[in-house]
PDB file of C-alpha atoms and ligand atoms in Angstrom:
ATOM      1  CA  UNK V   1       0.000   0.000   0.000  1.00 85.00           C
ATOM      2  CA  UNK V   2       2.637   2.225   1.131  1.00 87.00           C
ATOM      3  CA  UNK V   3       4.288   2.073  -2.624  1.00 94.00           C
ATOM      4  CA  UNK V   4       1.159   3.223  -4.296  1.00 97.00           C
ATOM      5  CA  UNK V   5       0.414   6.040  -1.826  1.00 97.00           C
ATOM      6  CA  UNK V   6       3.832   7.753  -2.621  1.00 97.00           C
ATOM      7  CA  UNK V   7       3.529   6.995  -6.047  1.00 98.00           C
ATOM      8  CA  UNK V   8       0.036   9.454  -6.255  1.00 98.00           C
ATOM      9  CA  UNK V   9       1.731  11.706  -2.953  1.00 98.00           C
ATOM     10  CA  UNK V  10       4.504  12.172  -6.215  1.00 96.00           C
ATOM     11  CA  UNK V  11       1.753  12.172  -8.973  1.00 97.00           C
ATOM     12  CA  UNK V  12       0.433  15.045  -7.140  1.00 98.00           C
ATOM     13  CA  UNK V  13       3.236  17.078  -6.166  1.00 97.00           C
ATOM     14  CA  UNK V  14       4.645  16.347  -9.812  1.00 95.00           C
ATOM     15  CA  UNK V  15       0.916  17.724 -11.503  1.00 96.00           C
ATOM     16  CA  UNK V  16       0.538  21.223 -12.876  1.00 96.00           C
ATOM     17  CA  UNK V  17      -3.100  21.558 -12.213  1.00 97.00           C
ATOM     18  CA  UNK V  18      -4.629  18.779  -9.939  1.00 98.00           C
ATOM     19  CA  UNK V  19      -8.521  18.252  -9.233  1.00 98.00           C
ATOM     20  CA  UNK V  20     -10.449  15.674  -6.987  1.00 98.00           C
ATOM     21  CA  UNK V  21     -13.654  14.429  -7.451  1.00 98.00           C
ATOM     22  CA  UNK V  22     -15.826  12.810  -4.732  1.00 98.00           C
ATOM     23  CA  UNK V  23     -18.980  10.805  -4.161  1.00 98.00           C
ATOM     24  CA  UNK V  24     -20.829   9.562  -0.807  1.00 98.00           C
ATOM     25  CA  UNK V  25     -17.877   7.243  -0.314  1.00 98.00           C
ATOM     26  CA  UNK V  26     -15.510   9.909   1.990  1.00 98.00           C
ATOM     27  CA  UNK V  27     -18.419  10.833   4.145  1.00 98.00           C
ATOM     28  CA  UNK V  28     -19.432   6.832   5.447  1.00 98.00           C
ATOM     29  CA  UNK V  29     -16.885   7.530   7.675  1.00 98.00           C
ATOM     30  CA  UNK V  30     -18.482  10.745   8.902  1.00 98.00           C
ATOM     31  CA  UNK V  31     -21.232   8.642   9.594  1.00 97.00           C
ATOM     32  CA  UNK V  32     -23.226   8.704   6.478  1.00 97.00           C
ATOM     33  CA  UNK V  33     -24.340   5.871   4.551  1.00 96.00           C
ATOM     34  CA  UNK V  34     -23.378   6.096   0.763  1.00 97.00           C
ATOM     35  CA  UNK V  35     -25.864   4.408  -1.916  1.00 97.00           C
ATOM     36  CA  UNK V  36     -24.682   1.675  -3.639  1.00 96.00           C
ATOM     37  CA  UNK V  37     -22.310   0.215  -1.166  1.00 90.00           C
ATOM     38  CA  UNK V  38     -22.940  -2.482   0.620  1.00 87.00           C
ATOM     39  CA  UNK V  39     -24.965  -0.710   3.536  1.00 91.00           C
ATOM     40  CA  UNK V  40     -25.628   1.954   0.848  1.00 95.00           C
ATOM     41  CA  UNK V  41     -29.501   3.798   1.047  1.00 94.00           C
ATOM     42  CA  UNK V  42     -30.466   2.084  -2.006  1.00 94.00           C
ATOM     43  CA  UNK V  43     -28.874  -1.228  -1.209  1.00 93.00           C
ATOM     44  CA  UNK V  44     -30.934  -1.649   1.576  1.00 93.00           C
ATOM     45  CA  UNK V  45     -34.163   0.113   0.753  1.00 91.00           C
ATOM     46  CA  UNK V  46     -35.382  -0.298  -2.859  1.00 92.00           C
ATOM     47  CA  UNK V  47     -38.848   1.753  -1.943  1.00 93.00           C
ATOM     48  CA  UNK V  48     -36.938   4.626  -1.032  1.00 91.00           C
ATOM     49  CA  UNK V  49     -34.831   4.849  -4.426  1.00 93.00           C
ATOM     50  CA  UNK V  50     -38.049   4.343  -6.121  1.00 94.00           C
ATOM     51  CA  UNK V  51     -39.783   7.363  -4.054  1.00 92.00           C
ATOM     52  CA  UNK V  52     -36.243   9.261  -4.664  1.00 94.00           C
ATOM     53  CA  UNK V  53     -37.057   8.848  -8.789  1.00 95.00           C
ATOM     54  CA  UNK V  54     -40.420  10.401  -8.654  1.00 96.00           C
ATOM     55  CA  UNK V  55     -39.295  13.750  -6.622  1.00 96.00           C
ATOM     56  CA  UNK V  56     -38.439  15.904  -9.165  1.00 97.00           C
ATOM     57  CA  UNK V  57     -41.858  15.114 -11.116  1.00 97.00           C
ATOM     58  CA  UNK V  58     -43.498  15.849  -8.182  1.00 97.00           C
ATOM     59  CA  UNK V  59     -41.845  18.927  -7.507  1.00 98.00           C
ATOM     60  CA  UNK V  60     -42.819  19.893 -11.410  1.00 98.00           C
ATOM     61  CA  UNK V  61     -46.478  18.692 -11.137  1.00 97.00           C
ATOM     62  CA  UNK V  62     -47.571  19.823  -7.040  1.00 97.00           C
ATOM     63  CA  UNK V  63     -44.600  21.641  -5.375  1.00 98.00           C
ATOM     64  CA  UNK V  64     -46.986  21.841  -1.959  1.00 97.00           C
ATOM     65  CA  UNK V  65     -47.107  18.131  -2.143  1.00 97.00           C
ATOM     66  CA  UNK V  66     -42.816  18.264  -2.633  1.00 96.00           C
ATOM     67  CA  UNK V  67     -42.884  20.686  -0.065  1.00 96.00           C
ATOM     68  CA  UNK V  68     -45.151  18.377   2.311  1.00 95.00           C
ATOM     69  CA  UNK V  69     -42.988  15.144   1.635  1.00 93.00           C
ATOM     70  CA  UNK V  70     -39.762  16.482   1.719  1.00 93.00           C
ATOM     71  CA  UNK V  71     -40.754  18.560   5.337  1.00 93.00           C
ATOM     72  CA  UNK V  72     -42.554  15.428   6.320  1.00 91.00           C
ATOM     73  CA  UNK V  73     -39.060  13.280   7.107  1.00 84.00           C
ATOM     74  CA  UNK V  74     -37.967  16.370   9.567  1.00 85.00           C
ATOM     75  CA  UNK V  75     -36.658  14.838  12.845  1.00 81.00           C
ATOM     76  CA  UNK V  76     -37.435  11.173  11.551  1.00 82.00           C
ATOM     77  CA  UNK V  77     -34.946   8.255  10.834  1.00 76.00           C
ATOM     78  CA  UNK V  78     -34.772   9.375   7.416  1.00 80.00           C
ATOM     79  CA  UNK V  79     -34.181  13.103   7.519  1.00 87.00           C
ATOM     80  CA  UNK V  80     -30.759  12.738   5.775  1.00 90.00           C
ATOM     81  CA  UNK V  81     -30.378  16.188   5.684  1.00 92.00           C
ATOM     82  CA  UNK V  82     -30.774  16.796   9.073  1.00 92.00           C
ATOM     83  CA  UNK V  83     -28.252  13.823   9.850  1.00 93.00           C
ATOM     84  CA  UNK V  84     -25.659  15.794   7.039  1.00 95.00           C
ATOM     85  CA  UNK V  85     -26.314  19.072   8.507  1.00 93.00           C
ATOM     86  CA  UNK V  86     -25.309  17.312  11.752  1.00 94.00           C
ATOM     87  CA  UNK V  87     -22.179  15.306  10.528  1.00 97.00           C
ATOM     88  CA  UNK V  88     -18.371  16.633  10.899  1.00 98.00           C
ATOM     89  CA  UNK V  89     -16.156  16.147   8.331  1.00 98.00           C
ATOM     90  CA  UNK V  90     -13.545  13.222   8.503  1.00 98.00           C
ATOM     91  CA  UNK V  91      -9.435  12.744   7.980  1.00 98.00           C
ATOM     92  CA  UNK V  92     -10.524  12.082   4.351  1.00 98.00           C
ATOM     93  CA  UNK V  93     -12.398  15.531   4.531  1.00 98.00           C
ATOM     94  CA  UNK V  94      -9.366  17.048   5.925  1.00 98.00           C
ATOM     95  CA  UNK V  95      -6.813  15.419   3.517  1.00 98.00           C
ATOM     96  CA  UNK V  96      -8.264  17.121   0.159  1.00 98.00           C
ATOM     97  CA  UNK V  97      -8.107  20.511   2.579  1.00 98.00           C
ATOM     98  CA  UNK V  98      -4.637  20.196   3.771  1.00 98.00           C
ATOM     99  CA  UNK V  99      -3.688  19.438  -0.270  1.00 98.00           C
ATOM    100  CA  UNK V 100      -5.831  22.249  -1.459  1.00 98.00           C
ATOM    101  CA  UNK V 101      -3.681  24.904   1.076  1.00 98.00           C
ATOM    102  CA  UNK V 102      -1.092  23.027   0.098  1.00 97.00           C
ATOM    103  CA  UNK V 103      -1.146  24.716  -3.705  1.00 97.00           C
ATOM    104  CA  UNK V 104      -1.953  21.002  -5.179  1.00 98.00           C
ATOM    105  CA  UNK V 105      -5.568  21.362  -5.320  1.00 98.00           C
ATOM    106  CA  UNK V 106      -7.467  23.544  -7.345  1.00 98.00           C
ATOM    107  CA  UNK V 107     -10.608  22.057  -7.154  1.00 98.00           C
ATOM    108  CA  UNK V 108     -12.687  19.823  -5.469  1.00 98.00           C
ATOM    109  CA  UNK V 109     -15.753  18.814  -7.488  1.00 98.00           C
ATOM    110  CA  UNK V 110     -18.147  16.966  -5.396  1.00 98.00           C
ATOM    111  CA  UNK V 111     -21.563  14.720  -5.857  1.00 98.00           C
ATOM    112  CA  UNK V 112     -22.302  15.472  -1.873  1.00 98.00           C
ATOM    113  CA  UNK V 113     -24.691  17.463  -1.016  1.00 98.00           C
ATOM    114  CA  UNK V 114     -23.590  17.272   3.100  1.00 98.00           C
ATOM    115  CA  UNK V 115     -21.280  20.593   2.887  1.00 97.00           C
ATOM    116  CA  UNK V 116     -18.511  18.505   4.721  1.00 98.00           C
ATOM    117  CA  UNK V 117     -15.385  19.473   2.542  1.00 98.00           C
ATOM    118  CA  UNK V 118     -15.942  23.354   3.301  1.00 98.00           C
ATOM    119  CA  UNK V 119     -16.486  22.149   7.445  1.00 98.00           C
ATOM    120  CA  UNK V 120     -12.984  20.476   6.537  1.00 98.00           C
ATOM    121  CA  UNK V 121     -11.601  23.461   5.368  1.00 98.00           C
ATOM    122  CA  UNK V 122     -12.022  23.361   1.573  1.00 98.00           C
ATOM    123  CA  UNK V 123     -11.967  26.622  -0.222  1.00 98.00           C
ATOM    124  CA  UNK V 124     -12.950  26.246  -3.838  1.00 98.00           C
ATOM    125  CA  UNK V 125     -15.852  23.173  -3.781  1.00 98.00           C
ATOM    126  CA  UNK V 126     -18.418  22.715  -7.136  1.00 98.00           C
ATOM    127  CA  UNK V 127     -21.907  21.448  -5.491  1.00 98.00           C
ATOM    128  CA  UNK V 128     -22.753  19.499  -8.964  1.00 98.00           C
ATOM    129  CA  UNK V 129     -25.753  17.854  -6.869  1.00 98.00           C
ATOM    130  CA  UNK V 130     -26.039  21.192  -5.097  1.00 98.00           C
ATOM    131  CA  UNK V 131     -26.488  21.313  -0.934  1.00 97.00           C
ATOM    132  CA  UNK V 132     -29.141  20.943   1.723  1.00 96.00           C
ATOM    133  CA  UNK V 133     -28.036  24.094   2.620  1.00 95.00           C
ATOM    134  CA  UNK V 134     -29.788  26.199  -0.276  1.00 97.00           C
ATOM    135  CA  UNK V 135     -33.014  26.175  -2.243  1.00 98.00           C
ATOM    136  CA  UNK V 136     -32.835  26.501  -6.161  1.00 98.00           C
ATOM    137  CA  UNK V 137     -35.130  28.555  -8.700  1.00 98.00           C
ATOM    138  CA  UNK V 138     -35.407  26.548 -11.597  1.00 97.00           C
ATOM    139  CA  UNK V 139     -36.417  28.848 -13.127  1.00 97.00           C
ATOM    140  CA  UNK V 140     -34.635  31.795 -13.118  1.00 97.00           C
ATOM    141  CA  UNK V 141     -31.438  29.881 -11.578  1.00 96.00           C
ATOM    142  CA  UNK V 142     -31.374  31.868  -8.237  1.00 97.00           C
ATOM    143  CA  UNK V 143     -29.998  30.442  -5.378  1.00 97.00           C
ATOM    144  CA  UNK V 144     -30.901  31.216  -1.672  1.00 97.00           C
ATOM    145  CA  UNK V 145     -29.678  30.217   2.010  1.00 96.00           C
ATOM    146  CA  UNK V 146     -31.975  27.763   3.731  1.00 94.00           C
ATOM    147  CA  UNK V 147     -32.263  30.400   6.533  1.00 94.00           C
ATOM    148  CA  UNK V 148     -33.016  33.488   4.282  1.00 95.00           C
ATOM    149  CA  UNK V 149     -36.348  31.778   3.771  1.00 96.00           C
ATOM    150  CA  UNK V 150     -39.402  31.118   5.314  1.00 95.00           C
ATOM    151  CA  UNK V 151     -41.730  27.964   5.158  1.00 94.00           C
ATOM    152  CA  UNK V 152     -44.443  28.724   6.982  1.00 93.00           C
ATOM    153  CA  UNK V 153     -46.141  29.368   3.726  1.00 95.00           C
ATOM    154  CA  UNK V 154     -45.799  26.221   1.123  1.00 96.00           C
ATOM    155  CA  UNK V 155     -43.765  26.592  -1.944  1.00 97.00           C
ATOM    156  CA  UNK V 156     -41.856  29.059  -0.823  1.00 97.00           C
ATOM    157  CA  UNK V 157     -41.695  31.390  -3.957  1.00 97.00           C
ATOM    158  CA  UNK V 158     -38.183  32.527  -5.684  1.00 97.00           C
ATOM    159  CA  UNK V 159     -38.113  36.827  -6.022  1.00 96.00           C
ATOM    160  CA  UNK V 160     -39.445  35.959  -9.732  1.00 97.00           C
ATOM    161  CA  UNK V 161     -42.052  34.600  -8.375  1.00 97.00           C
ATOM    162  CA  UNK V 162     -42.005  30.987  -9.326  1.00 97.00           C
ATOM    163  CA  UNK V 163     -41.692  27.837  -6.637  1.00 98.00           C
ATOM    164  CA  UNK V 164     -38.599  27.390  -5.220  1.00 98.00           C
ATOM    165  CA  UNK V 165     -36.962  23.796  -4.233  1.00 98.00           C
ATOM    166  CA  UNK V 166     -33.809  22.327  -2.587  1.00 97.00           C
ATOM    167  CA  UNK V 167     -30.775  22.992  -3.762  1.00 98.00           C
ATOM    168  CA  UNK V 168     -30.092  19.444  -4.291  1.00 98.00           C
ATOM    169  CA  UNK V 169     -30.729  17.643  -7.535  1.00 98.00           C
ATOM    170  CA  UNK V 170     -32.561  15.011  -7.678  1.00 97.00           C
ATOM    171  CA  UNK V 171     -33.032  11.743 -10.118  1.00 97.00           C
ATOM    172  CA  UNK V 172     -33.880  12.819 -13.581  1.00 97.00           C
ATOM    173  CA  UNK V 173     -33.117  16.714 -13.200  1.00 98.00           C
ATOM    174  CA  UNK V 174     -30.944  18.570 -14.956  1.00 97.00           C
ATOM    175  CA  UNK V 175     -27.611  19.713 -13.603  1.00 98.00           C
ATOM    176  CA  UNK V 176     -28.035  23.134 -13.617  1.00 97.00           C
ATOM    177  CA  UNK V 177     -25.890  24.863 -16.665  1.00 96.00           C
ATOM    178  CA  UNK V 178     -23.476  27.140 -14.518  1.00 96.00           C
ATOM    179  CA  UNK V 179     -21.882  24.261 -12.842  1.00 97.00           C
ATOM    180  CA  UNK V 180     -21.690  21.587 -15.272  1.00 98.00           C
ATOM    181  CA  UNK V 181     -19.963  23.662 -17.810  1.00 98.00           C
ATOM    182  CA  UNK V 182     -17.545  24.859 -14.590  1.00 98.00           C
ATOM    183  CA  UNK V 183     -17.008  20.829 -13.892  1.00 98.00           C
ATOM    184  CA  UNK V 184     -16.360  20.030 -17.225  1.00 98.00           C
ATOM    185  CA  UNK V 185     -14.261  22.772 -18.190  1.00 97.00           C
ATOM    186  CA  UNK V 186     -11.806  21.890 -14.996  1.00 98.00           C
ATOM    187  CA  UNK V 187     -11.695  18.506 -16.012  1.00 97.00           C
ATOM    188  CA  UNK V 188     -10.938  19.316 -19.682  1.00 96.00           C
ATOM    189  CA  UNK V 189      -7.500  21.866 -18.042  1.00 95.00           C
ATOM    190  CA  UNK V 190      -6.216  19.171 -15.001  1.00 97.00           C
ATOM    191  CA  UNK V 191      -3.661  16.844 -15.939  1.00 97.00           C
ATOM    192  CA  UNK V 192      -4.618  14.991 -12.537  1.00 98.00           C
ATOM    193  CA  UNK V 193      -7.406  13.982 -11.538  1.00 98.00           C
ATOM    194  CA  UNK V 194      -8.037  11.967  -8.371  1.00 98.00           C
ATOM    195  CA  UNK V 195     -11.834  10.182  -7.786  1.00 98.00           C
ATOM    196  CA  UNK V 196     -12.703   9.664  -3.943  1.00 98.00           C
ATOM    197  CA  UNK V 197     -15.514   7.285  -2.755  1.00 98.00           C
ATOM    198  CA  UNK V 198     -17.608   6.801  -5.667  1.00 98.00           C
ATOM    199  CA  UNK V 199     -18.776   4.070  -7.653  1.00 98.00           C
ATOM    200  CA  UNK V 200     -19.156   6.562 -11.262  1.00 98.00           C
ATOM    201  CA  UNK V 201     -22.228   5.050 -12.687  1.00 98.00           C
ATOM    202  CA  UNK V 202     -24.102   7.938 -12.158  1.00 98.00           C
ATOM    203  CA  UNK V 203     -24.497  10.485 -15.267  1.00 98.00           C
ATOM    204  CA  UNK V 204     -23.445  12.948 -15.985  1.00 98.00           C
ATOM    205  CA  UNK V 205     -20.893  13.203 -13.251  1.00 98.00           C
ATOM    206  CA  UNK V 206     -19.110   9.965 -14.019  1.00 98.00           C
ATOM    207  CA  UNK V 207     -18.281  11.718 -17.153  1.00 98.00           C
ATOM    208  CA  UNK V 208     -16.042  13.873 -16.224  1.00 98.00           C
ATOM    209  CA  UNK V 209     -13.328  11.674 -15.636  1.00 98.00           C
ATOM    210  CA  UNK V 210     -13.693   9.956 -19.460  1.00 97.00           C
ATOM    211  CA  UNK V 211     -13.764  14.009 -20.712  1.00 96.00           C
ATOM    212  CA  UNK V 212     -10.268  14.215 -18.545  1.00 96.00           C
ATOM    213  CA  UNK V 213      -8.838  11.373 -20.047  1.00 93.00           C
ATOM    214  CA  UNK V 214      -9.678  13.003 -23.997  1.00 85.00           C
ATOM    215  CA  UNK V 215      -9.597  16.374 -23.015  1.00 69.00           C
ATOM    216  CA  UNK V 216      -7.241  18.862 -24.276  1.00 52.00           C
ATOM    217  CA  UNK V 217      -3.865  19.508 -21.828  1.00 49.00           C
ATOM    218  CA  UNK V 218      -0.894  17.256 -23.252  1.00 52.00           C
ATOM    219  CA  UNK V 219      -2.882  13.959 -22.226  1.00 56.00           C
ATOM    220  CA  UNK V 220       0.356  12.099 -22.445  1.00 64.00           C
ATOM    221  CA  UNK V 221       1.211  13.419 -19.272  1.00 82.00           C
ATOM    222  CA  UNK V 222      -2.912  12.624 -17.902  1.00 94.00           C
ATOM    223  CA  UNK V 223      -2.827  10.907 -14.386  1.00 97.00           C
ATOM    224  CA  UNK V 224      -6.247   9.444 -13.217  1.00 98.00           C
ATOM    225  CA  UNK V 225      -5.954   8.126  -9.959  1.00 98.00           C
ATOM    226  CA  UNK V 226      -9.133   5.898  -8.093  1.00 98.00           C
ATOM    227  CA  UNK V 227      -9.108   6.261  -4.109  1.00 98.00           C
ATOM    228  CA  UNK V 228     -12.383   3.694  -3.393  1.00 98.00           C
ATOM    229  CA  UNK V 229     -13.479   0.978  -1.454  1.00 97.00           C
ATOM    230  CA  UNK V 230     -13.804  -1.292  -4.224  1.00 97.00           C
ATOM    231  CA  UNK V 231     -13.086  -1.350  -8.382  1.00 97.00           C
ATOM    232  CA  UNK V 232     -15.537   0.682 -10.115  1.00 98.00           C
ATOM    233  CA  UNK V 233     -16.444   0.701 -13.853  1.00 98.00           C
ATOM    234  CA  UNK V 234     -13.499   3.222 -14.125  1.00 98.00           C
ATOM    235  CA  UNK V 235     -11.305   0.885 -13.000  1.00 98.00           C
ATOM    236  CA  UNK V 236     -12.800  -1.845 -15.460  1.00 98.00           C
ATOM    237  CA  UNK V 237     -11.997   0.077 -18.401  1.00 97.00           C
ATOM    238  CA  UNK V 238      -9.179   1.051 -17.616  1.00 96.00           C
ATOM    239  CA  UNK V 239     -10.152   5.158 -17.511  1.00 97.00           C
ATOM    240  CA  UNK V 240      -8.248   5.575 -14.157  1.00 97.00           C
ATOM    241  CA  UNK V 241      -4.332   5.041 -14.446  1.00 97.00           C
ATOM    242  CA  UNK V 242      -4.813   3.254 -10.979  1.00 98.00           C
ATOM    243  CA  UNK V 243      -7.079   2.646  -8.001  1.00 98.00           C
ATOM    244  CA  UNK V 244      -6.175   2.514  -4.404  1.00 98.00           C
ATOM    245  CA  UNK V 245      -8.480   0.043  -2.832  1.00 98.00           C
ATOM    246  CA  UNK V 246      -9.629   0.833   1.095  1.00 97.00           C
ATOM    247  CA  UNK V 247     -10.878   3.841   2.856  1.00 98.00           C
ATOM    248  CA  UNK V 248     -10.419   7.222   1.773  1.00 98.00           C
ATOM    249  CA  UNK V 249     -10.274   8.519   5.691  1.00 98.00           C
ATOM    250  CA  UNK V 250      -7.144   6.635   5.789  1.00 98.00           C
ATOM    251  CA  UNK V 251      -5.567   6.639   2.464  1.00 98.00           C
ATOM    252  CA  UNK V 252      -5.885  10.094   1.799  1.00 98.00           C
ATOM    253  CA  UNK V 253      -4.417  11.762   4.756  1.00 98.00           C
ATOM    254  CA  UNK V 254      -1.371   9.387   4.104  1.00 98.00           C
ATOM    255  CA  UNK V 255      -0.805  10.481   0.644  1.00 98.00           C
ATOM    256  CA  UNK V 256      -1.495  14.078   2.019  1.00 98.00           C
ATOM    257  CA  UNK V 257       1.349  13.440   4.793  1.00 98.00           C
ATOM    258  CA  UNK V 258       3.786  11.804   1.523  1.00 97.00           C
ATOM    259  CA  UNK V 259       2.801  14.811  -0.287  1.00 97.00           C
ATOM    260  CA  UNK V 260       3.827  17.336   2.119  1.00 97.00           C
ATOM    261  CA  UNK V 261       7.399  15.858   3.069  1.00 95.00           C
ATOM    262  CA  UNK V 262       7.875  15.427  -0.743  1.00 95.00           C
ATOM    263  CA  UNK V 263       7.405  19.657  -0.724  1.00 94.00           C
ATOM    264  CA  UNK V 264       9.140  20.019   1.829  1.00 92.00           C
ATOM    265  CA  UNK V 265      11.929  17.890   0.724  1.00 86.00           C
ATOM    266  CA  UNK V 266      11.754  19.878  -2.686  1.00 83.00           C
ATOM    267  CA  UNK V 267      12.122  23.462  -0.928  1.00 71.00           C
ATOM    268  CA  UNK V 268      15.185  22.202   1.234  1.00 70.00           C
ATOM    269  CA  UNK V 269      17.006  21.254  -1.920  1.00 66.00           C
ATOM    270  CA  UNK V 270      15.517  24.439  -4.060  1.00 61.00           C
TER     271      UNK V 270
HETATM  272  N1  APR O   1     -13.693   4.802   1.540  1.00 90.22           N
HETATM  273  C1  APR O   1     -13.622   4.517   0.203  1.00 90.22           C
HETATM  274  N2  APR O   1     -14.698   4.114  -0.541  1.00 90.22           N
HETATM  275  C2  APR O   1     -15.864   3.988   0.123  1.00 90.22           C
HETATM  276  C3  APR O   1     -15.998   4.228   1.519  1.00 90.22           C
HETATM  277  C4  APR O   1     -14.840   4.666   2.235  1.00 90.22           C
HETATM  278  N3  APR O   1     -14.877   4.946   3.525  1.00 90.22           N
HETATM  279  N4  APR O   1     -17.301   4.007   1.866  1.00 90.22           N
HETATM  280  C5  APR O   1     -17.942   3.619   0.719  1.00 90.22           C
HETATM  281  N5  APR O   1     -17.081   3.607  -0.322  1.00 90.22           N
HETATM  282  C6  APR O   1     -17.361   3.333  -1.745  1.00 90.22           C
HETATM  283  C7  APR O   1     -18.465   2.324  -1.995  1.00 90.22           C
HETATM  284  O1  APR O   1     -17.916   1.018  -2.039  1.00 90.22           O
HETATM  285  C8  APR O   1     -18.990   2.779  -3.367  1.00 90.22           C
HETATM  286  O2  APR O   1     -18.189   2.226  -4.418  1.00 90.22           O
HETATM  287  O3  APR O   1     -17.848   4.561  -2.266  1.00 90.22           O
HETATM  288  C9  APR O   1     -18.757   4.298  -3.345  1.00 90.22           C
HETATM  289  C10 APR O   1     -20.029   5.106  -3.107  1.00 90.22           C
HETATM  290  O4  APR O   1     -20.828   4.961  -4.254  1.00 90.22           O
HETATM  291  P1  APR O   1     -22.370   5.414  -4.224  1.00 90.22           P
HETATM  292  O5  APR O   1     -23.005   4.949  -2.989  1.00 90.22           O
HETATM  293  O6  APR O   1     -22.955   5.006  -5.520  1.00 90.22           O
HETATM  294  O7  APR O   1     -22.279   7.017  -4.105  1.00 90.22           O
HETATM  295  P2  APR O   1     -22.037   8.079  -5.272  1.00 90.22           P
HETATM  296  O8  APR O   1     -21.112   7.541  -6.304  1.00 90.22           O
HETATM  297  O9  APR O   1     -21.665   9.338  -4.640  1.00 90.22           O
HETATM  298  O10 APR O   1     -23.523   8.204  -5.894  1.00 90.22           O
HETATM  299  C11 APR O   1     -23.722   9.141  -6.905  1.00 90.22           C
HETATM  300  O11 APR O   1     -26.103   8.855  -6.807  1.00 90.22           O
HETATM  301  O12 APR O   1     -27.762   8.372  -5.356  1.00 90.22           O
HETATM  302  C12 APR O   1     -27.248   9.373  -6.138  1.00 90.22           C
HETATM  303  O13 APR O   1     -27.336  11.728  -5.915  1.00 90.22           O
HETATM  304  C13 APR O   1     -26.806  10.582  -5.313  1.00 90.22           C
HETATM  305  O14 APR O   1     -24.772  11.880  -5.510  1.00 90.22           O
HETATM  306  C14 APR O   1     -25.288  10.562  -5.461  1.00 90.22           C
HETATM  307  C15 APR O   1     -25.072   9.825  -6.755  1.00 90.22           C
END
């Protein structure tokens, strides 16, 4: 393990513009179940990934009734977003922080809609699921703090008038524009790219790692590196240059630690 780890801590320090991507995979060990893992949400409960499918075509046909259901899990077993609003970030978390002061990360581009990279310190973080911190005009894009609005009164209603809904995107809506074009147009510039915790079968994100690998920067010198729990369909054909298998809480803060006394090591002989 050891080998591999300073082989991406020098991948990284050796990069000229580095990004990480990450899915529900580095916040298990903040407590929160992923998906598709083996104690994933879906794994376990096929009605609620069926009721998860029909919330955006609710939210188009009766926002009250979105409004109702999605208020109705408050303080329940499955108000996830009160259990992410409640979750601290992990050594994982902390890991892609500590490389992003570091200089080596420019971006973190995450599926998560728990907030737990900025908690970890993480400056520059694309929401391409959006937050449970914000609701979302679809309409006329604008964004809002949970707390700037009030929900006494069901939809709330965006300034433009039209209903406004959580930040979060859900199965079969569209990524909004602004950030999709912003995620694909840092993986098209990163010669590095390293994918944290996710299993990539979920479009359009898992794209951006296939648009890395064609994109435009010298790909010759293109580094895709896996960090997950188990081979994903990345791994299978052969998009990623290399996965480390195990947990991100304790692989990343190790390449992290590799990474800094590689800088360090640099600046002494500099
Ligand atoms: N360390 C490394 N890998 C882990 C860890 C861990 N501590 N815990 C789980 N994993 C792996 C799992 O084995 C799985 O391969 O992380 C992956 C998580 O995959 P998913 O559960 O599918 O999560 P994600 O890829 O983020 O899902 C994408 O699907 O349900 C929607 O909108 C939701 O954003 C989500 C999207």
């Amino acid at each position: 393990m050891q080998d591999v780890v300073e082989q991406a801590a020098n991948d990284l320090v050796g990069s000229r513009y580095a990004i990480v991507l990450t899915g529900a995979g580095i916040s298990t060990e903040s407590g929160l179940a992923d998906f598709r893992g083996p104690q994933g949400i879906w794994t376990r409960d096929k009605q609620a990934e069926a009721r998860a499918y029909q919330r955006y075509e609710m939210f188009l046909n009766d926002p009250g009734a979105y409004w109702e259901e999605m208020l109705s899990t408050v303080g329940t077993q499955s108000d996830f977003y009160g259990q992410m609003r409640k979750a601290e970030p992990n050594p994982g978390h902390r890991a892609l922080a500590r490389l992003e002061q570091m200089g080596i990360v420019k971006w973190t581009v995450t599926q998560n809609v728990d907030g737990l990279h900025e908690k970890a310190g993480s400056r520059r973080v694309m929401h391409y699921h959006g937050t449970v911190d914000k609701l979302r005009c679809i309409s006329c894009g604008l964004r809002f703090g949970i707390d700037e609005v009030s929900l006494e009164k069901l939809p709330p209603l965006c300034r433009c008038g039209k209903p406004l809904k959580y930040d979060v995107v859900h199965f079969k809506e569209p990524i909004p524009s602004d950030i999709m074009e912003a995620a694909e147009e840092e993986a098209s510039k990163c010669d590095l790219m390293l994918v944290c915790g996710t299993s990539a079968v979920v479009y359009p994100f898992a794209a951006l790692p296939r648009i890395a690998r064609r994109g435009g920067s010298g790909r010759s010198s293109m580094r895709i590196i896996e960090v997950n729990a188990e081979p994903t369909p990345l791994t299978h054909e052969g998009i990623c240059d290399y996965l480390i298998e195990g947990k991100t809480g304790e692989i990343l803060p190790a390449i992290a630690e590799a990474a800094a006394s590689r800088l360090s090591q640099g600046r002494k002989r500099g």
